[in-house]
Structure formats: C-alpha cells, structure tokens
Coordinates of C-alpha atoms in Angstrom, one line a residue:
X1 CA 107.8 144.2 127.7
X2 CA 107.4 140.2 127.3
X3 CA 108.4 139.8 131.4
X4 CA 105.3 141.8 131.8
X5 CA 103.2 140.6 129.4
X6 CA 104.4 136.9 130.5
X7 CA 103.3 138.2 134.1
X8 CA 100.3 139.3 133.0
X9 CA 99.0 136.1 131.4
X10 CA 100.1 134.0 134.4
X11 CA 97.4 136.5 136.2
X12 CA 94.7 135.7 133.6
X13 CA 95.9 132.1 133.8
X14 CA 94.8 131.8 137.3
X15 CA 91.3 133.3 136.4
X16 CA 91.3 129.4 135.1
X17 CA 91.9 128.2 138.1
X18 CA 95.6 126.8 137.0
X19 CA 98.9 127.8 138.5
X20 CA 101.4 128.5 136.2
X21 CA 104.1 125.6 135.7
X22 CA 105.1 125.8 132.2
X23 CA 107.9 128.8 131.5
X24 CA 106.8 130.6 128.4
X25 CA 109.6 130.9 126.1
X26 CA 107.7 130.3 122.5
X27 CA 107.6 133.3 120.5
X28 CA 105.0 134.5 117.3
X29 CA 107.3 132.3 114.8
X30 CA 107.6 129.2 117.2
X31 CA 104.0 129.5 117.7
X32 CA 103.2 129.8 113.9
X33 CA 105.7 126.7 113.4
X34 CA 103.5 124.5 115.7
X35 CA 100.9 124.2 113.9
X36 CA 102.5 124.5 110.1
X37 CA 104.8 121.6 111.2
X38 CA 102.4 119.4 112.4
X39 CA 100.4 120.0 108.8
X40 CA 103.8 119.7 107.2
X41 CA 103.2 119.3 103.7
X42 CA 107.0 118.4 103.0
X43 CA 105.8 115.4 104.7
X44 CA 102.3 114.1 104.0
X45 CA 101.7 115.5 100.2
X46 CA 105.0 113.4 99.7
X47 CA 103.7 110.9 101.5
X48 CA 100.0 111.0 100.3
X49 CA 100.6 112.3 96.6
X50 CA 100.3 108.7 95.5
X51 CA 96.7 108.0 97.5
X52 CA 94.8 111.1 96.0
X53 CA 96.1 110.3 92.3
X54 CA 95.7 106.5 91.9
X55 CA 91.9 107.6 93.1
X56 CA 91.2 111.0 91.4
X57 CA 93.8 111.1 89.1
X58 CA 94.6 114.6 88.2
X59 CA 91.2 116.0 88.9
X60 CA 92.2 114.7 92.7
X61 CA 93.4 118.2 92.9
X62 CA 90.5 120.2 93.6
X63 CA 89.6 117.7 96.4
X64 CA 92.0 120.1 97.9
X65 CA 90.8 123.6 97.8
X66 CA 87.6 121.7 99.2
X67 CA 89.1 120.7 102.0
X68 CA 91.1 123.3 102.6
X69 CA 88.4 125.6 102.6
X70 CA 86.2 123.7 105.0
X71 CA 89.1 123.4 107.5
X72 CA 89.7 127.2 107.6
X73 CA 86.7 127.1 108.6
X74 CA 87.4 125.3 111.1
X75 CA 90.3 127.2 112.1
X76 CA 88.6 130.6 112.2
X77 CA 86.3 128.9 115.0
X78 CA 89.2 127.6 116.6
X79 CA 91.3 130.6 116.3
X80 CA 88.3 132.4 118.4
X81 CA 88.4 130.1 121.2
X82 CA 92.5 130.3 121.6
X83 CA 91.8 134.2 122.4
X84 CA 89.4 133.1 124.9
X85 CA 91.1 130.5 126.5
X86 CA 94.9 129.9 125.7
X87 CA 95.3 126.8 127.6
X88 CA 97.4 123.6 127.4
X89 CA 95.2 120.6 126.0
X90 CA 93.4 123.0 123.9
X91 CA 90.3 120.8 122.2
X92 CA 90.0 119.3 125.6
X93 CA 89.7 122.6 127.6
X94 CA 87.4 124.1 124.8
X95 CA 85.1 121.6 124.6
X96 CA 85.1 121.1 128.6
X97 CA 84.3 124.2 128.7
X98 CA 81.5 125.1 125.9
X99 CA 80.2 121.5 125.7
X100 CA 80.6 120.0 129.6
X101 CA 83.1 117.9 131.3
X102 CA 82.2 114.6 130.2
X103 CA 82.2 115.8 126.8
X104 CA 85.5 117.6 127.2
X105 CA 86.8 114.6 128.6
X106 CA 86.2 112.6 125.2
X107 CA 87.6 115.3 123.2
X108 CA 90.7 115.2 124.5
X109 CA 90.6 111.0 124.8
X110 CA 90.0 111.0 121.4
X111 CA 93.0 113.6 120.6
X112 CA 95.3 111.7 122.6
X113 CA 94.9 108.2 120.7
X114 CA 94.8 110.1 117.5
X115 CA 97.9 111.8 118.2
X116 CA 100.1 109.1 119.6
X117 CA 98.7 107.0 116.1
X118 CA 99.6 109.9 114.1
X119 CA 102.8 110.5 115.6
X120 CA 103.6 106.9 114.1
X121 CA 102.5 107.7 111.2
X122 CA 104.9 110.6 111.0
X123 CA 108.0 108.4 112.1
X124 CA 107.5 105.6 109.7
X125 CA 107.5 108.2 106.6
X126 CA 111.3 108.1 107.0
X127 CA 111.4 104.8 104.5
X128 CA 109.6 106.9 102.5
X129 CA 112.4 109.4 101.9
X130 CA 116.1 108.0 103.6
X131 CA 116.6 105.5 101.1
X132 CA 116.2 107.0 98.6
X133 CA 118.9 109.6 99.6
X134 CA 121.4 106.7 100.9
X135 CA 121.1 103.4 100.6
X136 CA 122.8 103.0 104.0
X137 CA 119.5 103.6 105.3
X138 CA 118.3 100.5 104.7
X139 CA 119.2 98.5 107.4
X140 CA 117.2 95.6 107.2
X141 CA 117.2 93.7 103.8
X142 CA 117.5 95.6 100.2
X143 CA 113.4 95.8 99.3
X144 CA 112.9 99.7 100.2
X145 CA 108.9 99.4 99.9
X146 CA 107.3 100.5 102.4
X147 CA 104.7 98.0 101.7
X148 CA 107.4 95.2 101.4
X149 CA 108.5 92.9 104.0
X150 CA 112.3 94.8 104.5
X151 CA 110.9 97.8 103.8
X152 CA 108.3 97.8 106.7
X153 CA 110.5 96.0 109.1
X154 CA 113.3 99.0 108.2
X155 CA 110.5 101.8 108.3
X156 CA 110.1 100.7 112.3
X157 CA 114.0 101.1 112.7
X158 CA 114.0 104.2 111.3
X159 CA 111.2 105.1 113.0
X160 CA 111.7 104.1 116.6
X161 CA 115.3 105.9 116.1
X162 CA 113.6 109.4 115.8
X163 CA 110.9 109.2 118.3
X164 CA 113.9 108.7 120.9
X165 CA 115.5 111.7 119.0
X166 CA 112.4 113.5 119.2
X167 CA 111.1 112.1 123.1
X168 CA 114.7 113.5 124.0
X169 CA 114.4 117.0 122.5
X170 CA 110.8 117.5 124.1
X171 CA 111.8 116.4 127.4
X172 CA 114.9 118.2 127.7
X173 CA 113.9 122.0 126.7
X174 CA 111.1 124.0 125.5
X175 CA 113.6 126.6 124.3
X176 CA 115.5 124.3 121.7
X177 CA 112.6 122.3 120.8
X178 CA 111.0 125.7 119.5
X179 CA 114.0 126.7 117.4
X180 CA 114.5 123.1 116.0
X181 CA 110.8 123.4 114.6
X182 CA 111.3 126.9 113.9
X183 CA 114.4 126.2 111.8
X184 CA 113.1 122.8 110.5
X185 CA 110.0 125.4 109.3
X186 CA 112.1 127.9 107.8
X187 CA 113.7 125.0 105.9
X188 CA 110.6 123.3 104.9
X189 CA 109.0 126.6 103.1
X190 CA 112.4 127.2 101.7
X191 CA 112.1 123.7 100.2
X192 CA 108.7 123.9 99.1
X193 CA 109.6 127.2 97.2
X194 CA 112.8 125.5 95.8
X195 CA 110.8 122.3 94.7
X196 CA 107.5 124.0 93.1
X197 CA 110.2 126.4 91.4
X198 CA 112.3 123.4 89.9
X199 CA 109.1 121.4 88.9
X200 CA 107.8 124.0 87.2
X201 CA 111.4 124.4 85.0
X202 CA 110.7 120.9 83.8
X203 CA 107.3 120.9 83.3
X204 CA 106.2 118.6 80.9
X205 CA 102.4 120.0 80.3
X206 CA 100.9 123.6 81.4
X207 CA 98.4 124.0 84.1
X208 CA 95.7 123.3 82.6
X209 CA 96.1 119.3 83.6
X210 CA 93.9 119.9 86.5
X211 CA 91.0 120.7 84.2
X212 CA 91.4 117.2 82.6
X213 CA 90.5 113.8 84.3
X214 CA 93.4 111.7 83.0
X215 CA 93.7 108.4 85.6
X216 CA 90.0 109.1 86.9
X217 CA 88.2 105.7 87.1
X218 CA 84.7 107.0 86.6
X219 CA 83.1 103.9 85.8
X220 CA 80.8 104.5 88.8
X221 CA 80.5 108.2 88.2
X222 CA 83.1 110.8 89.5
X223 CA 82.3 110.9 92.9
X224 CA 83.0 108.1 94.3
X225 CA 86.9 108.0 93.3
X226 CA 86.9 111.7 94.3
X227 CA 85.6 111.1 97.4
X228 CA 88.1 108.8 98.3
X229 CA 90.5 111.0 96.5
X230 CA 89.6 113.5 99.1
X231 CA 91.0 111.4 101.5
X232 CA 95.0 112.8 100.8
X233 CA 93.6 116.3 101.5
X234 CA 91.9 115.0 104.7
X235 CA 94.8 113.4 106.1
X236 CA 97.3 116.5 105.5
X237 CA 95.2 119.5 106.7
X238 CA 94.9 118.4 110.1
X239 CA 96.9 120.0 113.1
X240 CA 97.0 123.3 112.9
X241 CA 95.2 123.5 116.8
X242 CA 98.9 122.7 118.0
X243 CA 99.8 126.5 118.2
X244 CA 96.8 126.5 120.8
X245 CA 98.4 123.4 122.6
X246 CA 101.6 125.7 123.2
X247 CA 99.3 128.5 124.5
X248 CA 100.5 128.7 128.3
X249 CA 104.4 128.5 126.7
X250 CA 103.5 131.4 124.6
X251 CA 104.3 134.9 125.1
X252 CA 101.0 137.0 124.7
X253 CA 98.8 133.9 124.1
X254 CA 95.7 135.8 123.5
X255 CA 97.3 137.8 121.1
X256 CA 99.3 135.4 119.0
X257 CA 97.9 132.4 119.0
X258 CA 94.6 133.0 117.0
X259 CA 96.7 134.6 113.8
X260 CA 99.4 131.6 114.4
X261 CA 96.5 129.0 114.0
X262 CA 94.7 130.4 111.3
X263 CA 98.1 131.9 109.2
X264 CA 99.5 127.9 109.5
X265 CA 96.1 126.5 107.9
X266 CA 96.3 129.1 105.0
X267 CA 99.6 128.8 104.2
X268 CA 99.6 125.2 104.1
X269 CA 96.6 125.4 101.9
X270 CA 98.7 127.7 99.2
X271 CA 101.9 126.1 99.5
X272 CA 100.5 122.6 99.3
X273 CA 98.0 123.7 95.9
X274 CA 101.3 124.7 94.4
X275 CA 102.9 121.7 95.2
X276 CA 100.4 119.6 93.9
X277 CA 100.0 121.2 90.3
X278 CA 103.9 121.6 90.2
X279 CA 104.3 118.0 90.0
X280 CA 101.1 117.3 88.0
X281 CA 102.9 119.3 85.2
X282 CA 106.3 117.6 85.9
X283 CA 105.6 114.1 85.8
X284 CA 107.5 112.2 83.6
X285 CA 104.0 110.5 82.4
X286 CA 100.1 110.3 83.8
X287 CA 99.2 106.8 82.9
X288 CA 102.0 104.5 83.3
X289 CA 101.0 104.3 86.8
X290 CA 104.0 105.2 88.3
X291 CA 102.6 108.4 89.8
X292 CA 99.8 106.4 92.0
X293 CA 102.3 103.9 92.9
X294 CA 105.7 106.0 93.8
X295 CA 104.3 109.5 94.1
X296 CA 106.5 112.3 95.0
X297 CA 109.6 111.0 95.1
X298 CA 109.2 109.3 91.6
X299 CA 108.5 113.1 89.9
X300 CA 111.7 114.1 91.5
X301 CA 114.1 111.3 90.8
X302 CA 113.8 111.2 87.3
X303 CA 112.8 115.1 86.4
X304 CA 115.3 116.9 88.8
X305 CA 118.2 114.4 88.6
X306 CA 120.2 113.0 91.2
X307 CA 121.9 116.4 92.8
X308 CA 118.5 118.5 93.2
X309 CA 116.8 115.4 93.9
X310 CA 118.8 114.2 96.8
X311 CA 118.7 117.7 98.2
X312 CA 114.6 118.0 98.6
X313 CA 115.0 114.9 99.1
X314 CA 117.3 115.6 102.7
X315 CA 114.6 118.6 103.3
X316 CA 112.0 116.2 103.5
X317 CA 113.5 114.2 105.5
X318 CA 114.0 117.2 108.4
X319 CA 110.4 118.1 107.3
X320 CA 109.3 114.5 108.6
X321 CA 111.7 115.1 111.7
X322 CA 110.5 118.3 112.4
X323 CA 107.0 116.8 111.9
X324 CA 107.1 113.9 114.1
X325 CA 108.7 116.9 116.8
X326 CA 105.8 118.9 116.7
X327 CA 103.4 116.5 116.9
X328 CA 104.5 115.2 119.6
X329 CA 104.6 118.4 121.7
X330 CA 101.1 118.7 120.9
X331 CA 100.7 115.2 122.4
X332 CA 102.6 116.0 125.6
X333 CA 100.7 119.2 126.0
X334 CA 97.0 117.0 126.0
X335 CA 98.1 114.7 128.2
X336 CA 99.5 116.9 130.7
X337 CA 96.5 119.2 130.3
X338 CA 94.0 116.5 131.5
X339 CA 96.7 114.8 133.8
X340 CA 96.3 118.5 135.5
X341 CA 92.6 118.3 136.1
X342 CA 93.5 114.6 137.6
X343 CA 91.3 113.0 134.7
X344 CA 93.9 110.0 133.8
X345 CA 95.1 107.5 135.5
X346 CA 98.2 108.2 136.8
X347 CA 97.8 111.5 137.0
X348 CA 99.7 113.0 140.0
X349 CA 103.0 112.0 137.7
X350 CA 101.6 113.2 134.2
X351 CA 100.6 116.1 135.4
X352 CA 104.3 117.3 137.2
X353 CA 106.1 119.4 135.3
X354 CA 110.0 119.6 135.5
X355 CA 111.6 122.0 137.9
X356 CA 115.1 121.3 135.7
X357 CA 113.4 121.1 132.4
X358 CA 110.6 122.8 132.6
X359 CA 108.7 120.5 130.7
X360 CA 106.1 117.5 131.7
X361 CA 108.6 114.8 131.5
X362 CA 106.0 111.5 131.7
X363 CA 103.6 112.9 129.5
X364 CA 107.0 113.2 127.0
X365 CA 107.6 110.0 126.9
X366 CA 104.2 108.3 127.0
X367 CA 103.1 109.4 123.6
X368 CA 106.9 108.3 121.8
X369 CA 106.6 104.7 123.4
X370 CA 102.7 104.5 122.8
X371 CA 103.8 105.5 118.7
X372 CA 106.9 103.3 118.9
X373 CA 104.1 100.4 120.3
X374 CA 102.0 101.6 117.5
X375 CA 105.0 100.8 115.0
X376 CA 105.5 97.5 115.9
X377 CA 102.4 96.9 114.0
X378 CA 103.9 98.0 110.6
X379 CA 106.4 94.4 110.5
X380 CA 103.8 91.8 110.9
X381 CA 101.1 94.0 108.5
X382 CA 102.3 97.0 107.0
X383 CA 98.2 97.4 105.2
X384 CA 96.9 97.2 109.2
X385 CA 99.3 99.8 110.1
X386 CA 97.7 101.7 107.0
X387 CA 94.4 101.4 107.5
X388 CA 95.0 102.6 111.4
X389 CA 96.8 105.9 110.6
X390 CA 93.5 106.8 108.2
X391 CA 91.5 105.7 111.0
X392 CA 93.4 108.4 113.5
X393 CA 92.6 110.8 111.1
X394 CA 88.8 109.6 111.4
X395 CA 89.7 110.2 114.9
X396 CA 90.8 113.6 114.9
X397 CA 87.7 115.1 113.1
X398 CA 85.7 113.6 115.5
X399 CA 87.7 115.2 118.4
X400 CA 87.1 118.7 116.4
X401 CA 83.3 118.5 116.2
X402 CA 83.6 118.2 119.8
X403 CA 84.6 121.5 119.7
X404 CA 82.8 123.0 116.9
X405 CA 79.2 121.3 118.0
X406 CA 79.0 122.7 121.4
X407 CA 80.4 126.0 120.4
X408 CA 77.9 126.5 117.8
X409 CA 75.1 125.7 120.2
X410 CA 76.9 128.2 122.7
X411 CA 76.2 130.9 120.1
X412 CA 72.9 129.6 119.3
X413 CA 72.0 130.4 122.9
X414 CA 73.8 133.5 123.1
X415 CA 76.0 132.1 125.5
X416 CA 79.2 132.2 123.6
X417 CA 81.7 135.2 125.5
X418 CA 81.7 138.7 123.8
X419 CA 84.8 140.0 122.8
X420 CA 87.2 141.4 125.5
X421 CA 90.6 142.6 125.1
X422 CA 93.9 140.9 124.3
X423 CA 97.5 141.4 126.0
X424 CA 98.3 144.4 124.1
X425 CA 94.6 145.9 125.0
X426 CA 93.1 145.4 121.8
X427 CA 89.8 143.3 121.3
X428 CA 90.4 139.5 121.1
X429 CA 90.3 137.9 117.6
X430 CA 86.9 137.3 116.9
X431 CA 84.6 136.5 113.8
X432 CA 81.8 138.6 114.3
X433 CA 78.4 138.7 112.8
X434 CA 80.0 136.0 110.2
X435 CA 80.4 133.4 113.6
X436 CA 77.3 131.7 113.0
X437 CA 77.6 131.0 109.5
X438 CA 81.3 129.8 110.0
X439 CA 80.8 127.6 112.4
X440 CA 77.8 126.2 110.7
X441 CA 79.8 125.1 107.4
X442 CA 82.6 123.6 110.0
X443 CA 80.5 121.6 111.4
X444 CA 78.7 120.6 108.3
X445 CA 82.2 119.9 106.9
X446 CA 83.2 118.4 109.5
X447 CA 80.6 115.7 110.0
X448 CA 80.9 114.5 106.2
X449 CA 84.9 114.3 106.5
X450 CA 84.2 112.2 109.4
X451 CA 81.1 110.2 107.5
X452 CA 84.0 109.8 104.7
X453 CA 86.5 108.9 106.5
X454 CA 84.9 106.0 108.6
X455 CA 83.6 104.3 106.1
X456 CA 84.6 100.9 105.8
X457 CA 85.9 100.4 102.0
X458 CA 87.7 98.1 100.8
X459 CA 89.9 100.1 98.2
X460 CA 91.3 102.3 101.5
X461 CA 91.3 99.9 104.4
X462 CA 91.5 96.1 102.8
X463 CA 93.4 96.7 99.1
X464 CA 95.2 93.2 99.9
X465 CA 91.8 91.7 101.5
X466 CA 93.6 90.9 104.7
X467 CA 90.6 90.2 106.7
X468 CA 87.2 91.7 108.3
X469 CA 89.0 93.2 110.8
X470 CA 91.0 95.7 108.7
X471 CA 87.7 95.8 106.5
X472 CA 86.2 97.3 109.1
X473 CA 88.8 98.6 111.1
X474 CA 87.1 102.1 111.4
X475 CA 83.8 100.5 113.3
X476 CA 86.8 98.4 115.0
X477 CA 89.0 101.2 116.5
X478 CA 85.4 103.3 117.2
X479 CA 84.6 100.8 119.6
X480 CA 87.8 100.4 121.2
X481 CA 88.5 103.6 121.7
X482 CA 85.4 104.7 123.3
X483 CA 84.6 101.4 125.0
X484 CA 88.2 101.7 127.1
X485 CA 87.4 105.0 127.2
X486 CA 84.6 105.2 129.1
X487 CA 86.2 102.7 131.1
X488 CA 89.0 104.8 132.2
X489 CA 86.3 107.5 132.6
X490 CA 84.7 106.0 135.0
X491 CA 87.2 104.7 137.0
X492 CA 88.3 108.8 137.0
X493 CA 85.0 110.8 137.3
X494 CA 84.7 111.6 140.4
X495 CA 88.4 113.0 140.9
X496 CA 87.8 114.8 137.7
X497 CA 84.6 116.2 138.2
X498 CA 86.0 118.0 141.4
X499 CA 88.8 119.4 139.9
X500 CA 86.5 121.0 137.3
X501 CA 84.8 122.5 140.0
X502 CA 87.7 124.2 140.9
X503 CA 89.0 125.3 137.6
X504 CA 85.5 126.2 136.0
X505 CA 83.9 128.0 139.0
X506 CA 85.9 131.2 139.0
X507 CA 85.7 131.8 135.4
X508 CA 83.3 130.0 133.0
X509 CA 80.4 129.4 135.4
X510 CA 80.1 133.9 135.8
X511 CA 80.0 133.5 131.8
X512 CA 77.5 130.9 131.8
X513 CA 79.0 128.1 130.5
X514 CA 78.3 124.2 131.2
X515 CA 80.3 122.7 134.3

C-alpha cells in the first residue's frame, strides 16, 4: 500500500507545482522522532536546568506548563497547515503561501539563521555531558567549564567532531539518518523514564517543592525573575515543525504529519514536567547554589552514584547527537526548499538533489560549516556565544508568527482552505470551530515570547558585562539579519518571484491565497 500511497502524494505534490526529487522513505515513528529530537529534552533541560533555577528557583517550574501550553498552541495551527501542504521548508512554504512571497521569503531567512545558530548550540552541549563521563574527553586543558577558557576551547572540539559526524550521516542516506534518530529517540524516552524513575527513589523532599519559592529573588516582585525564568522553557520547546520539514520524505504526509507534530510537542511537554520536578525533589540541597550553577548533571552525580550516573549520563550524550542530527535535517530541508523556488544565491546547486544519495548534498553541508563557523565564536567569548544561541531562539518565534499572523488573518477573511481528505480518504486534521480561538492565543503567545526574549538584559545577555554589543546583542543580530537579508532579497526577487508564479498558480491562487 505505501508504493501507492507514495505515488499518490507525488501526484498531489505536483498540484504544488514541484516535481518530486526527494525518495520518501520516513515512516510515522521517523516522522514523530523529527520533531521530538529536535525538542530533545535529554538535551536542553540538562542543559538549561541551571538557567530557569538560578532565576525562578523552584517556582521556575510552572514557567513550563505556560509555555508548553502556548506552544501547543502553536502546534495545533501548525499541525493544520502540514495536512494542507506537506512540503519541504515548511514555515517558508506556509507563510509564502498564507502571508505572500516576500513574507514567506523572511520566514524561512529567519529559520535558516536560527537553525544553523541552533544547531551550534546543540553541538557545543557535548562539554556539558562527555566529561563528565570520561575525562579523556577533555582534550584541551583540565578546566571542564563550559564557561572556562579549556572548557570552551574543548566544547568547539567536541563540537566540530559531531557536526562532521552528523553532515556525513545526512548527506549520505535518508534511510539511516531516520533510524539513527529513531533509535537515538527510543533511547532518549527510555532514559528519561529511567532518570525521572531513579530521581524519584532518592528524593530528598515530596512534590510539593514546586508550591514553594525557595531560590526566588523577589526583591523586585516575582515576575520579573519568572519572566526570565521562562526563558529555559522558551528555549527547549522549540522544533517540533521539523516533522513538517520531512513532509515530501514521508509516506502519507497528509496523514502523518499533523499527529507527528502535535504528539512530539505534548510529549515533550509531559516528559520534560516530570523531569523537572524529579530532580527538584532529588537535589542534594536548594540553596547552596549548586543547582543554578551545575544543574542536571550535579543532581545526578552525587544522588545516583557513579554507575547510574555515567549511564544517563552516555544517554544524554546520544540525546545531544541525535539532537544536533535532527536539527540539522530540518536545516537542509529549508534551504533546499527555498534553493528550489531559486530564492538564494546559489541556488541551481542548493537546490540539486542527489541521484546516489538521494539527498540535497550542498544544502547538507552549508548549515554544519555555517554551526561549526558559529562555534569558533565560543573560544574567544564563550558569554557572546551565549547570548547568540538565546538570540536564535528570539529568532525562531519570530519566524513562527510569520506563520501564525498571516494564517490567522486567512481565517479572519474566510480565506483559510476547508477541510479536504487525507491519503487514506479521511478529512485532513483540522481544528474546527476552535481555529480562531487557537490561533489567536498562538499569536498572542507568541508575540510576548518574542517581546521576552529580545529584550536586552543584562542578567541573560551581559552577566560578565562584556560590552554594549552583547548588551544588546538582540537589537544587534535583528539588524543583521534582516539588513543582509533584504540584501540577498533583492539581489534574488525577481528569479524568485517567477518561480512563485509557477508553483502558486496551479494551486493556491484557485483557493485564493496571496501570490
């Protein structure tokens, strides 16, 4: 049945105005693992843990339910749209095609920078974890802070050793990066079962810590700290669009993706609430400010001992891996989507998919040397390289309102496509007579994440007042990004704009939508 559904969506794929190049070979798990890897809270809670704590203290916690209820939000508008168009370069296409090509085109200019920053960020949690398990790991001097001299110069080591790992697996075969995420999935909810399990055996208080404020500075009233706080949450629960990226490698796109997207966002959002109270109750102590400083991998050192330790401790490390994989798949998948609809420069070559492979090879590798360029930054300045991976993050909700804004007015003009039918002939995932309302809150969300985010404070982009420029790196990188960008915009409109009236005449200009 999957050669003819696979047949089928190469039919409905043409309706786009695209031939089909990629070979569809990722399955409903694969598809699922995208988007849950990319999240991957075996890699940023342990990473973050430490930001959301020394902010919030324990009350940090319900910064997450916030957060994760506003970005299922976002995901049930998002999980709409994959059932309507199950494209490559999936924020790009949807806001192309709700909000207009030049407002598509920023979308996915913005999704590419924030992906190839984030995909550092990924890479350099390594130092965070490796170690710790071995002290062969450090390979440059004996100081394994990441913050520290060796330790940043080593995080870039280990770092630029698995985006070659990763660049090779993603150029080479679609088939085996899918089951390496897939396994590396399997293995991370294995290990967040095993961890939340073990913390909870040597739990030093009950539950009821979150109710408490222990560690919250509320000298200038509780929000503030909790907005910052809020910040950890932020960062992790971003991502979970890359099942859509995968959507023209997927078998019955229309059909899986939209469950795949939304069943990633909620099941991070569990998994990660459990993982955040287990190791409130476990840790050793609240105040001695160990727990802001080492997070994680402090709680599990000195509660779990050195065998159970080292064990989650090698999970998280494939977690990262797997992480740093899927991210940049997603990556690959925007830049060949846009390279297709000759919008970047360079485009012929970023845009070829390969006959051997069956994957875009140069948009592989662009995103693993932009990250490894990204890394270099981390030896002279680890607190730059800091402030820039919360700025991608900035980045990213920005690149989802572009979505969410256009879509909204779509429906507010009745203009957004009814329901039709899926693969297996039922009606495409849709949210109803509660659309309107959802996509309202997303955007609201969305816009106050991004207002929080980009605000240049001290306390989350200057701790170690190195300058004005990281002060205000947010204003900084907003600027750059979208001053080059329009740049590079303009130097490709006019090839662009006739390839999007190729691809958008046949379909979305019969449904009304923008060109």
């Amino acid at each position: 049945m999957s050669g003819h559904h696979d047949s089928a969506s190469a039919t409905d794929l043409s309706t786009f105005g695209y031939t089909p190049q990629l070979t569809r070979r990722v399955g409903p798990y694969a598809s699922f693992a995208a988007g849950f890897s990319f999240v991957s809270i075996m890699t940023t809670v342990f990473q973050l843990f430490g930001l959301g704590f020394s902010f919030g203290g324990t009350a940090f916690f319900w910064t997450w339910p916030v957060v994760f209820a506003g970005q299922l939000m976002v995901a049930l508008c998002f999980a709409e749209l994959a059932a309507r168009y199950p494209l490559s370069g999936a924020v790009f296409q949807w806001s192309r095609r709700l909000g207009g090509a030049t407002l598509g085109w920023f979308a996915g200019w913005t999704m590419v920078i924030a992906q190839i920053i984030t995909l550092a960020a990924a890479a350099i949690a390594l130092q965070v974890v490796l170690p710790t398990v071995w002290s062969g790991f450090q390979l440059v001097g004996s100081d394994t802070a990441v913050a520290s001299k060796d330790g940043a110069a080593n995080a870039v080591v280990l770092g630029v050793v698995l985006l070659t790992v990763t660049t090779l697996l993603n150029a080479l075969s679609v088939r085996i990066t899918a089951v390496v995420n897939s396994v590396g999935v399997t293995c991370e909810l294995v290990g967040i079962v095993l961890l939340v399990v073990l913390l909870l055996v040597h739990h030093e208080r009950g539950p009821s810590v979150v109710l408490h404020h222990t560690g919250l500075d509320h000298s200038t009233g509780y929000a503030i700290p909790l907005l910052v706080s809020s910040l950890m949450a932020a960062y992790v629960l971003v991502g979970f669009d890359s099942a859509g990226e995968l959507a023209e490698e997927t078998h019955r796109p229309r059909a899986t993706t939209p469950r795949t997207i939304v069943r990633a966002v909620v099941i991070s959002g569990i998994a990660g609430a459990f993982v955040i109270v287990a190791a409130l109750m476990a840790a050793p102590s609240l105040t001695d400010g160990n727990l802001g400083l080492l997070g994680l991998p402090y709680v599990l050192t000195t509660q779990l001992g050195t065998f159970w330790g080292k064990l989650l401790l090698i999970d998280v490390a494939f977690a990262v891996s797997v992480c740093t994989l899927a991210i940049q798949t997603a990556a690959a998948r925007m830049i060949f989507s846009m390279a297709r609809d000759q919008v970047l420069p360079g485009s012929t070559r970023l845009g070829r998919v390969s006959p051997r492979f069956g994957t875009p090879l140069l948009a592989t590798v662009v995103p693993g040397v932009g990250a490894a360029l990204f890394l270099v930054v981390n030896i002279g300045n680890a607190s730059l390289f800091l402030a820039l991976t919360s700025v991608c993050i900035m980045l990213l909700y920005i690149a989802y309102l572009m979505v969410t804004v256009p879509l909204l007015n779509a429906r507010l003009r009745g203009r957004f496509p009814a329901p039709g039918l899926d693969e297996d002939g039922r009606p495409l995932f849709s949210l109803g007579r509660a659309g309107m309302a959802i996509n309202a809150v997303a955007v609201v969300f969305q816009l106050l994440m991004a207002i929080n985010l980009g605000l240049p404070r001290a306390e989350v982009y200057d701790p170690t007042g190195s300058g004005w420029v990281v002060h205000y790196l947010p204003i900084v990188v907003l600027v750059l990004t979208y001053g080059i960008g329009y740049l590079a915009y303009r130097s490709k409109r006019e090839s662009y704009h006739r390839a999007c009236g190729i691809t958008l005449t046949e379909k979305t200009l019969a449904e009304g939508e923008p060109a």
